mmCIF file of C-alpha atoms in Angstrom:
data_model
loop_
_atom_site.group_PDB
_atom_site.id
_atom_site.type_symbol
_atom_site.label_atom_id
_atom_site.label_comp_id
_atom_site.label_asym_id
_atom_site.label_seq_id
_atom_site.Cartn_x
_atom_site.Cartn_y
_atom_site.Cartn_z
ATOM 1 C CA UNK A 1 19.244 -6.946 -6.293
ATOM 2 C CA UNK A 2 18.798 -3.678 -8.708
ATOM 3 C CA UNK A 3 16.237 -5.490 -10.441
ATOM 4 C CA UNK A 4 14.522 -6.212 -7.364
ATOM 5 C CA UNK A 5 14.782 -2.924 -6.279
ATOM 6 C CA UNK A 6 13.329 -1.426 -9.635
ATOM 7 C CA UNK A 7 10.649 -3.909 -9.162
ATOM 8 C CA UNK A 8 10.000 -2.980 -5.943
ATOM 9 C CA UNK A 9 9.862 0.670 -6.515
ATOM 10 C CA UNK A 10 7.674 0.404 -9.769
ATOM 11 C CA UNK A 11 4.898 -2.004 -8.060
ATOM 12 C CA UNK A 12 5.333 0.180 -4.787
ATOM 13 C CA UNK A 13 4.662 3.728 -6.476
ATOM 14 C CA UNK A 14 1.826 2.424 -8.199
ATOM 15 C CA UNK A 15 0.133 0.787 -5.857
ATOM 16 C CA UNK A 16 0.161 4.241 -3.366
ATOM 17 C CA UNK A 17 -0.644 6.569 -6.356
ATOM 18 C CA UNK A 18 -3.422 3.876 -6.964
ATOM 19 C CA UNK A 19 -4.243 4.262 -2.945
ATOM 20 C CA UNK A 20 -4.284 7.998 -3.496
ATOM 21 C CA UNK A 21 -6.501 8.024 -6.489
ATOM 22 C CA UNK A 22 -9.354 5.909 -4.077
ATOM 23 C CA UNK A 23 -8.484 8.301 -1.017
ATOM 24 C CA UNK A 24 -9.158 11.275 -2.933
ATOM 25 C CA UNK A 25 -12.524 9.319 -4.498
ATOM 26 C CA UNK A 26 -14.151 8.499 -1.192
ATOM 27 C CA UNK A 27 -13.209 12.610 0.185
ATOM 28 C CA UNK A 28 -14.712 14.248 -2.431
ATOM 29 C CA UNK A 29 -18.110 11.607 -2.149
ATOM 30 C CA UNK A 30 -17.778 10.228 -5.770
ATOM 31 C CA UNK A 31 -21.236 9.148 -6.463
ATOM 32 C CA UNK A 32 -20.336 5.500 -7.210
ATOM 33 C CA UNK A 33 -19.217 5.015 -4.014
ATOM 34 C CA UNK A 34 -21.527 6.954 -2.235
ATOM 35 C CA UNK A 35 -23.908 4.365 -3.708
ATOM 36 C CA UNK A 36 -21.682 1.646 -2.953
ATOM 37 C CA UNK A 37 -21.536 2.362 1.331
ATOM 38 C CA UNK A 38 -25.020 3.441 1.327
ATOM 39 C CA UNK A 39 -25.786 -0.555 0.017
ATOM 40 C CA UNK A 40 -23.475 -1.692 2.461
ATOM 41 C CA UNK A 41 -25.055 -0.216 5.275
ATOM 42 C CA UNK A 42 -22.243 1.895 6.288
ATOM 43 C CA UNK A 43 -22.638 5.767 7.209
ATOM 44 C CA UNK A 44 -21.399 7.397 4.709
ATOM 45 C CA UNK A 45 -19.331 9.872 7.145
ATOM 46 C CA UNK A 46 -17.156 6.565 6.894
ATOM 47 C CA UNK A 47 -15.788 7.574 3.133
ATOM 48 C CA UNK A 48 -14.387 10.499 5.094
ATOM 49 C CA UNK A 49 -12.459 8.839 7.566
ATOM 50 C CA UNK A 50 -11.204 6.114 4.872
ATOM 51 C CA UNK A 51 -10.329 8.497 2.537
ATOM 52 C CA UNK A 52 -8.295 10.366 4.851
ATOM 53 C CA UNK A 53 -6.451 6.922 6.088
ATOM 54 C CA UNK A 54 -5.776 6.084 2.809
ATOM 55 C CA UNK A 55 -3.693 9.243 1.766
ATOM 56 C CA UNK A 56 -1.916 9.002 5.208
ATOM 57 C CA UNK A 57 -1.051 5.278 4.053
ATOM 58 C CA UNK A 58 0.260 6.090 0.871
ATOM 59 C CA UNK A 59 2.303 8.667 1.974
ATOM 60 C CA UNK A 60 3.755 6.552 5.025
ATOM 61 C CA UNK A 61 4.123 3.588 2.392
ATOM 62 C CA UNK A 62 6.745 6.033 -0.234
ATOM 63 C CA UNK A 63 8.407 7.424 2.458
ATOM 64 C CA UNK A 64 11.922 6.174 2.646
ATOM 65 C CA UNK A 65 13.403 6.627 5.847
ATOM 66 C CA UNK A 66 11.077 4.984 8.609
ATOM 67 C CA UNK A 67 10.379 1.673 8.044
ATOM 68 C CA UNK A 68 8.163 1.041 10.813
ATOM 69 C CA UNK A 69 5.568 3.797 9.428
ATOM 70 C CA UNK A 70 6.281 1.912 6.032
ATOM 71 C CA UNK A 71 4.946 -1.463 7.963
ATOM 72 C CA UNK A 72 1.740 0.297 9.490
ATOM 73 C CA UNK A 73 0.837 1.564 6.498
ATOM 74 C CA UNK A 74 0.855 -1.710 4.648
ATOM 75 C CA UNK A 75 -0.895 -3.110 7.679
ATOM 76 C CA UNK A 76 -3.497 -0.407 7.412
ATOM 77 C CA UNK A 77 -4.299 -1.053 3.825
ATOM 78 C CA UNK A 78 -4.441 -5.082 4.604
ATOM 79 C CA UNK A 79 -7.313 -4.521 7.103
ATOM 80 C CA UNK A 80 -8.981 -1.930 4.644
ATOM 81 C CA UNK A 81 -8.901 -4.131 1.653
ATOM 82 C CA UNK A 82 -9.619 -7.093 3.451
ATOM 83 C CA UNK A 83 -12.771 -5.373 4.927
ATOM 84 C CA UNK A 84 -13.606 -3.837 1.663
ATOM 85 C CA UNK A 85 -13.755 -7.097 0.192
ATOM 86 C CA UNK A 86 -15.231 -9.147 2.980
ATOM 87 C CA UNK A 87 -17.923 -6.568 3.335
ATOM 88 C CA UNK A 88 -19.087 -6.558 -0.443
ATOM 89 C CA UNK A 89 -19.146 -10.575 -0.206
ATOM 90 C CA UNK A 90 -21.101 -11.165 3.321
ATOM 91 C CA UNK A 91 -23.509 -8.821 1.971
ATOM 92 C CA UNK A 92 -24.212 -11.308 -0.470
ATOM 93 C CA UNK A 93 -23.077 -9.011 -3.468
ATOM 94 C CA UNK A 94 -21.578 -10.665 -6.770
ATOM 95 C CA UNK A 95 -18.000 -11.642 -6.872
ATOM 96 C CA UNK A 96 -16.755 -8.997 -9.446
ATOM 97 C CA UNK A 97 -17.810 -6.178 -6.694
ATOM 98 C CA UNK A 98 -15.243 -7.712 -4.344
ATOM 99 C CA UNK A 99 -12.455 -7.965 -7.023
ATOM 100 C CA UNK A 100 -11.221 -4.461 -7.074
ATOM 101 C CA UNK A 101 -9.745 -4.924 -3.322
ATOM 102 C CA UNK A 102 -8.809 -8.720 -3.916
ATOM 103 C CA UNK A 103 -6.331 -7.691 -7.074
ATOM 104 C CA UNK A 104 -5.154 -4.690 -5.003
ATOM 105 C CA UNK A 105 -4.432 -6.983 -1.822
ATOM 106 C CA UNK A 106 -2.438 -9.013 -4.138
ATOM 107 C CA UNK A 107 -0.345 -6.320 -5.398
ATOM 108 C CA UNK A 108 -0.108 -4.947 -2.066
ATOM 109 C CA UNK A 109 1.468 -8.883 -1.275
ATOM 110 C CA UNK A 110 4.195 -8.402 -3.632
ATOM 111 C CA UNK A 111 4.781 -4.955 -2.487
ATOM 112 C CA UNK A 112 5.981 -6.297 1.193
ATOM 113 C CA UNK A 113 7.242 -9.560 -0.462
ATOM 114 C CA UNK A 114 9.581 -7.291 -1.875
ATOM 115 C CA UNK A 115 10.010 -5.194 0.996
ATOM 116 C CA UNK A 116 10.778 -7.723 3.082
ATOM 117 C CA UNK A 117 12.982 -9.541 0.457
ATOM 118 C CA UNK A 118 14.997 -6.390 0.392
ATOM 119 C CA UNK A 119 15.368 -6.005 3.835
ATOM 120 C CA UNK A 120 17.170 -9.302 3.917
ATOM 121 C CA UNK A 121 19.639 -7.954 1.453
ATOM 122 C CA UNK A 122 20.571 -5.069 2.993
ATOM 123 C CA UNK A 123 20.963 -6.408 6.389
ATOM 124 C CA UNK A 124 23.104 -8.826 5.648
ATOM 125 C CA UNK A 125 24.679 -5.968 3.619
ATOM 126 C CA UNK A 126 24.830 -3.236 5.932
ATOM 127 C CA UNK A 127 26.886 -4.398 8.516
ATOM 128 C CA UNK A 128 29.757 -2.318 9.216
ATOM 129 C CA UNK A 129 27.689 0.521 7.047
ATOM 130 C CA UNK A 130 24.983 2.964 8.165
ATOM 131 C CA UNK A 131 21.921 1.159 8.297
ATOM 132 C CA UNK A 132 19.599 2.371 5.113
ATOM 133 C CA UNK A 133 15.689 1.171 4.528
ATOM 134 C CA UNK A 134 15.054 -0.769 2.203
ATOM 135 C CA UNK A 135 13.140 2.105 0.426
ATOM 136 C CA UNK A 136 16.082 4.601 0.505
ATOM 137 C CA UNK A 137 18.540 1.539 -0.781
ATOM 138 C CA UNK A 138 16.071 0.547 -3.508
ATOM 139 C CA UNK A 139 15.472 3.993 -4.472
ATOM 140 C CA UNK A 140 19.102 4.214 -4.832
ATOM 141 C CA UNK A 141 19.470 1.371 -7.031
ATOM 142 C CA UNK A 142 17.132 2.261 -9.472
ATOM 143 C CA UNK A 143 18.813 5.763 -9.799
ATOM 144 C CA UNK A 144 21.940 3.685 -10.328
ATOM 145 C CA UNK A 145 20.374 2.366 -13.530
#
């Protein structure tokens, strides 16, 4: 399970610093994607709104204590990537443009594989014990190390 935990909070950290990097992008109107939403069709008042959403999600994703923000904000970034990427192909656009949010939908699959494997563990772990997320325990086990 420590290895598991280490894994998770590795994978975990930098997907939402990765999250954080893009939020902070589309706020302060980096000029690629300005381009990139003006092709789409999309207003661009949209960067504002995503890049806001995204910093929210990261931040609800590291948190350790509520794991019910910790499932919205994976479910946020599903829809968000999944749009991102659906949007760049139905527009007709090369593959490669629709990579960036396939590979980070995949890491953000092994993030709540590993969430949810860890939740397994420590349920059938905690009884008789306060309960502890699976953030908080696997944060604990990698300070452990």
């Amino acid at each position: 399970m420590r290895k598991q935990a280490v894994i998770f909070c590795v994978v975990s950290s930098m997907f939402a610093v990765l999250m954080m990097v893009s939020g902070m992008a589309k706020l302060t109107g980096q000029e690629a994607l300005v381009q990139a939403t003006a092709d789409l069709g999309y207003p661009l008042y949209l960067l504002k709104i995503l890049g806001t959403a995204y910093l929210i999600g990261a931040i609800a994703i590291l948190q350790p204590k509520f794991e019910t923000l910790k499932q919205w904000g994976y479910a946020g970034f599903s829809i968000a990537l999944i749009g991102a990427a659906g949007s760049h192909l139905l527009d007709g656009q090369a593959l490669s443009t629709a990579l960036p949010a396939t590979v980070l939908l995949a890491v953000l699959a092994v993030v709540i594989t590993l969430n949810t494997r860890l939740t397994r563990l420590n349920s059938s772990d905690e009884e008789g014990r306060n309960n502890v997320s699976p953030s908080q325990r696997a944060m604990s086990e990698a300070n452990k190390m």
